[in-house]
Amino acid sequence: MNDDPVLRASDADRDRTAAVLAEALATGRLTSVEHADRLEAAYTAKTVGELVPLTHDLPDTDITNLPNPVETQRVTAPFSKVIKRGRWIASRHTTLSAMCGALIIDLSQAVLPGREITLDVTAHFSKLLIRVPDNARVIDEVGAMFAKRQVSGGSGDDGPVIRVTGRVAFGKVIVARGDPT
């Protein structure tokens, strides 16, 4: 990471900070709440100078041996209703799958890693509701057959990009700001 505090931070700079924070959480130096707060600040930092205070009270860590932040995760709702909301750490690529059930995903309070995340959705005979942050820009690339697909709300210009891909058959996918239910 470049030491010039006014230099714009790159995704690699943010990922290195996230790796140090993950190590601090794993070794008990940070609580899960402190980790989530600092991780959110790392992924919203615009300059290198904003990243420095996030790890200043942590020991030097050799990040070459640390694992990368979670790049993918899967949330499924087979024949059930699953709700994921509140403060949680999303991944850059999340697969959302519902079959004969309902899946409700709320990203409004989630920690989003980076400027763009992808949600790959599959919904068969199901309902999938996704709440996005108010300032998010949604890119809708979902294919639908005998289904309802709705993306509502404005287009954010300063927030994260949320790309929604996948297929829906005999169900519905709703992406909204505010409460989608």
mmCIF file of N, CA, C and O in Angstrom, residues 6 14 27-28 33 41 46 51 56 62 64 71 75 85 96 108 115 118 123 135-136 138 141 144 150 156 167 177:
data_model
loop_
_atom_site.group_PDB
_atom_site.id
_atom_site.type_symbol
_atom_site.label_atom_id
_atom_site.label_comp_id
_atom_site.label_asym_id
_atom_site.label_seq_id
_atom_site.Cartn_x
_atom_site.Cartn_y
_atom_site.Cartn_z
ATOM 1 N N VAL A 6 -3.247 11.052 0.731
ATOM 2 C CA VAL A 6 -4.257 11.661 -0.129
ATOM 3 C C VAL A 6 -4.475 10.860 -1.412
ATOM 4 O O VAL A 6 -5.380 11.168 -2.183
ATOM 5 N N ARG A 14 -7.883 -1.845 -0.024
ATOM 6 C CA ARG A 14 -8.984 -2.157 0.891
ATOM 7 C C ARG A 14 -8.950 -3.629 1.305
ATOM 8 O O ARG A 14 -9.186 -3.960 2.464
ATOM 9 N N THR A 27 -7.717 -13.565 16.085
ATOM 10 C CA THR A 27 -6.837 -13.686 17.258
ATOM 11 C C THR A 27 -7.413 -13.028 18.503
ATOM 12 O O THR A 27 -6.735 -12.958 19.529
ATOM 13 N N GLY A 28 -8.640 -12.527 18.418
ATOM 14 C CA GLY A 28 -9.297 -11.952 19.585
ATOM 15 C C GLY A 28 -8.932 -10.511 19.890
ATOM 16 O O GLY A 28 -9.243 -10.004 20.963
ATOM 17 N N VAL A 33 -18.264 -6.862 16.477
ATOM 18 C CA VAL A 33 -18.846 -5.550 16.177
ATOM 19 C C VAL A 33 -17.758 -4.580 15.713
ATOM 20 O O VAL A 33 -17.925 -3.867 14.713
ATOM 21 N N ALA A 41 -15.847 0.575 7.192
ATOM 22 C CA ALA A 41 -15.064 1.792 6.941
ATOM 23 C C ALA A 41 -13.980 1.536 5.901
ATOM 24 O O ALA A 41 -13.700 2.397 5.055
ATOM 25 N N LYS A 46 -12.110 6.174 0.665
ATOM 26 C CA LYS A 46 -11.760 6.687 -0.660
ATOM 27 C C LYS A 46 -10.266 6.930 -0.797
ATOM 28 O O LYS A 46 -9.734 6.896 -1.896
ATOM 29 N N LEU A 51 -7.645 4.576 5.430
ATOM 30 C CA LEU A 51 -7.404 3.183 5.814
ATOM 31 C C LEU A 51 -6.459 3.052 7.001
ATOM 32 O O LEU A 51 -6.585 2.132 7.809
ATOM 33 N N HIS A 56 -4.179 1.023 12.949
ATOM 34 C CA HIS A 56 -3.066 1.646 13.687
ATOM 35 C C HIS A 56 -2.830 1.040 15.067
ATOM 36 O O HIS A 56 -1.715 1.035 15.561
ATOM 37 N N ASP A 62 1.922 -10.021 8.688
ATOM 38 C CA ASP A 62 2.401 -10.421 7.368
ATOM 39 C C ASP A 62 1.188 -10.878 6.574
ATOM 40 O O ASP A 62 0.701 -11.997 6.752
ATOM 41 N N THR A 64 0.926 -11.617 3.502
ATOM 42 C CA THR A 64 1.156 -12.549 2.394
ATOM 43 C C THR A 64 0.625 -13.941 2.710
ATOM 44 O O THR A 64 0.294 -14.691 1.803
ATOM 45 N N GLU A 71 -14.910 -14.341 -0.993
ATOM 46 C CA GLU A 71 -15.293 -13.876 -2.322
ATOM 47 C C GLU A 71 -16.673 -14.376 -2.724
ATOM 48 O O GLU A 71 -17.337 -13.751 -3.511
ATOM 49 N N VAL A 75 -26.716 -18.648 -0.277
ATOM 50 C CA VAL A 75 -27.868 -18.625 0.621
ATOM 51 C C VAL A 75 -28.999 -19.348 -0.110
ATOM 52 O O VAL A 75 -29.362 -18.963 -1.222
ATOM 53 N N ARG A 85 -30.996 -10.547 7.326
ATOM 54 C CA ARG A 85 -31.063 -9.086 7.453
ATOM 55 C C ARG A 85 -30.217 -8.632 8.616
ATOM 56 O O ARG A 85 -29.632 -9.442 9.333
ATOM 57 N N LEU A 96 -28.014 -16.764 -4.632
ATOM 58 C CA LEU A 96 -29.280 -16.826 -3.906
ATOM 59 C C LEU A 96 -30.184 -17.811 -4.625
ATOM 60 O O LEU A 96 -30.454 -17.646 -5.817
ATOM 61 N N SER A 108 -29.370 -3.562 3.134
ATOM 62 C CA SER A 108 -29.333 -2.159 3.544
ATOM 63 C C SER A 108 -28.388 -1.900 4.710
ATOM 64 O O SER A 108 -27.838 -0.812 4.827
ATOM 65 N N ARG A 115 -16.807 -1.923 -4.363
ATOM 66 C CA ARG A 115 -17.758 -1.041 -5.032
ATOM 67 C C ARG A 115 -18.810 -1.795 -5.824
ATOM 68 O O ARG A 115 -19.822 -1.229 -6.211
ATOM 69 N N THR A 118 -22.100 -8.985 -6.970
ATOM 70 C CA THR A 118 -22.987 -9.686 -7.888
ATOM 71 C C THR A 118 -23.855 -10.651 -7.098
ATOM 72 O O THR A 118 -23.354 -11.415 -6.277
ATOM 73 N N ALA A 123 -34.721 -18.735 -8.833
ATOM 74 C CA ALA A 123 -35.979 -18.876 -8.103
ATOM 75 C C ALA A 123 -36.955 -19.678 -8.958
ATOM 76 O O ALA A 123 -37.292 -19.265 -10.070
ATOM 77 N N ASN A 135 -28.581 4.265 -1.712
ATOM 78 C CA ASN A 135 -27.700 4.890 -2.692
ATOM 79 C C ASN A 135 -27.113 3.899 -3.698
ATOM 80 O O ASN A 135 -26.239 4.236 -4.477
ATOM 81 N N ALA A 136 -27.609 2.664 -3.706
ATOM 82 C CA ALA A 136 -27.072 1.630 -4.597
ATOM 83 C C ALA A 136 -27.576 1.827 -6.023
ATOM 84 O O ALA A 136 -28.694 2.290 -6.255
ATOM 85 N N VAL A 138 -28.478 -0.456 -9.184
ATOM 86 C CA VAL A 138 -28.792 -1.845 -9.479
ATOM 87 C C VAL A 138 -28.717 -2.072 -10.981
ATOM 88 O O VAL A 138 -29.297 -1.313 -11.760
ATOM 89 N N GLU A 141 -29.942 -8.016 -14.708
ATOM 90 C CA GLU A 141 -29.641 -8.914 -15.822
ATOM 91 C C GLU A 141 -30.321 -10.260 -15.616
ATOM 92 O O GLU A 141 -29.815 -11.299 -16.031
ATOM 93 N N ALA A 144 -36.440 -14.070 -16.981
ATOM 94 C CA ALA A 144 -37.643 -14.561 -16.317
ATOM 95 C C ALA A 144 -38.559 -15.265 -17.306
ATOM 96 O O ALA A 144 -38.701 -14.837 -18.449
ATOM 97 N N GLN A 150 -39.218 -7.329 -10.833
ATOM 98 C CA GLN A 150 -39.399 -5.897 -10.613
ATOM 99 C C GLN A 150 -38.182 -5.324 -9.913
ATOM 100 O O GLN A 150 -37.735 -5.843 -8.889
ATOM 101 N N GLY A 156 -28.732 5.040 -7.794
ATOM 102 C CA GLY A 156 -27.710 5.731 -7.011
ATOM 103 C C GLY A 156 -26.478 5.991 -7.842
ATOM 104 O O GLY A 156 -26.135 5.222 -8.732
ATOM 105 N N ARG A 167 -31.832 -16.554 -13.235
ATOM 106 C CA ARG A 167 -33.073 -16.935 -13.886
ATOM 107 C C ARG A 167 -34.176 -17.172 -12.862
ATOM 108 O O ARG A 167 -33.923 -17.690 -11.781
ATOM 109 N N ARG A 177 -35.691 -0.551 -2.786
ATOM 110 C CA ARG A 177 -35.188 0.245 -1.665
ATOM 111 C C ARG A 177 -36.357 0.357 -0.697
ATOM 112 O O ARG A 177 -37.498 0.393 -1.112
#
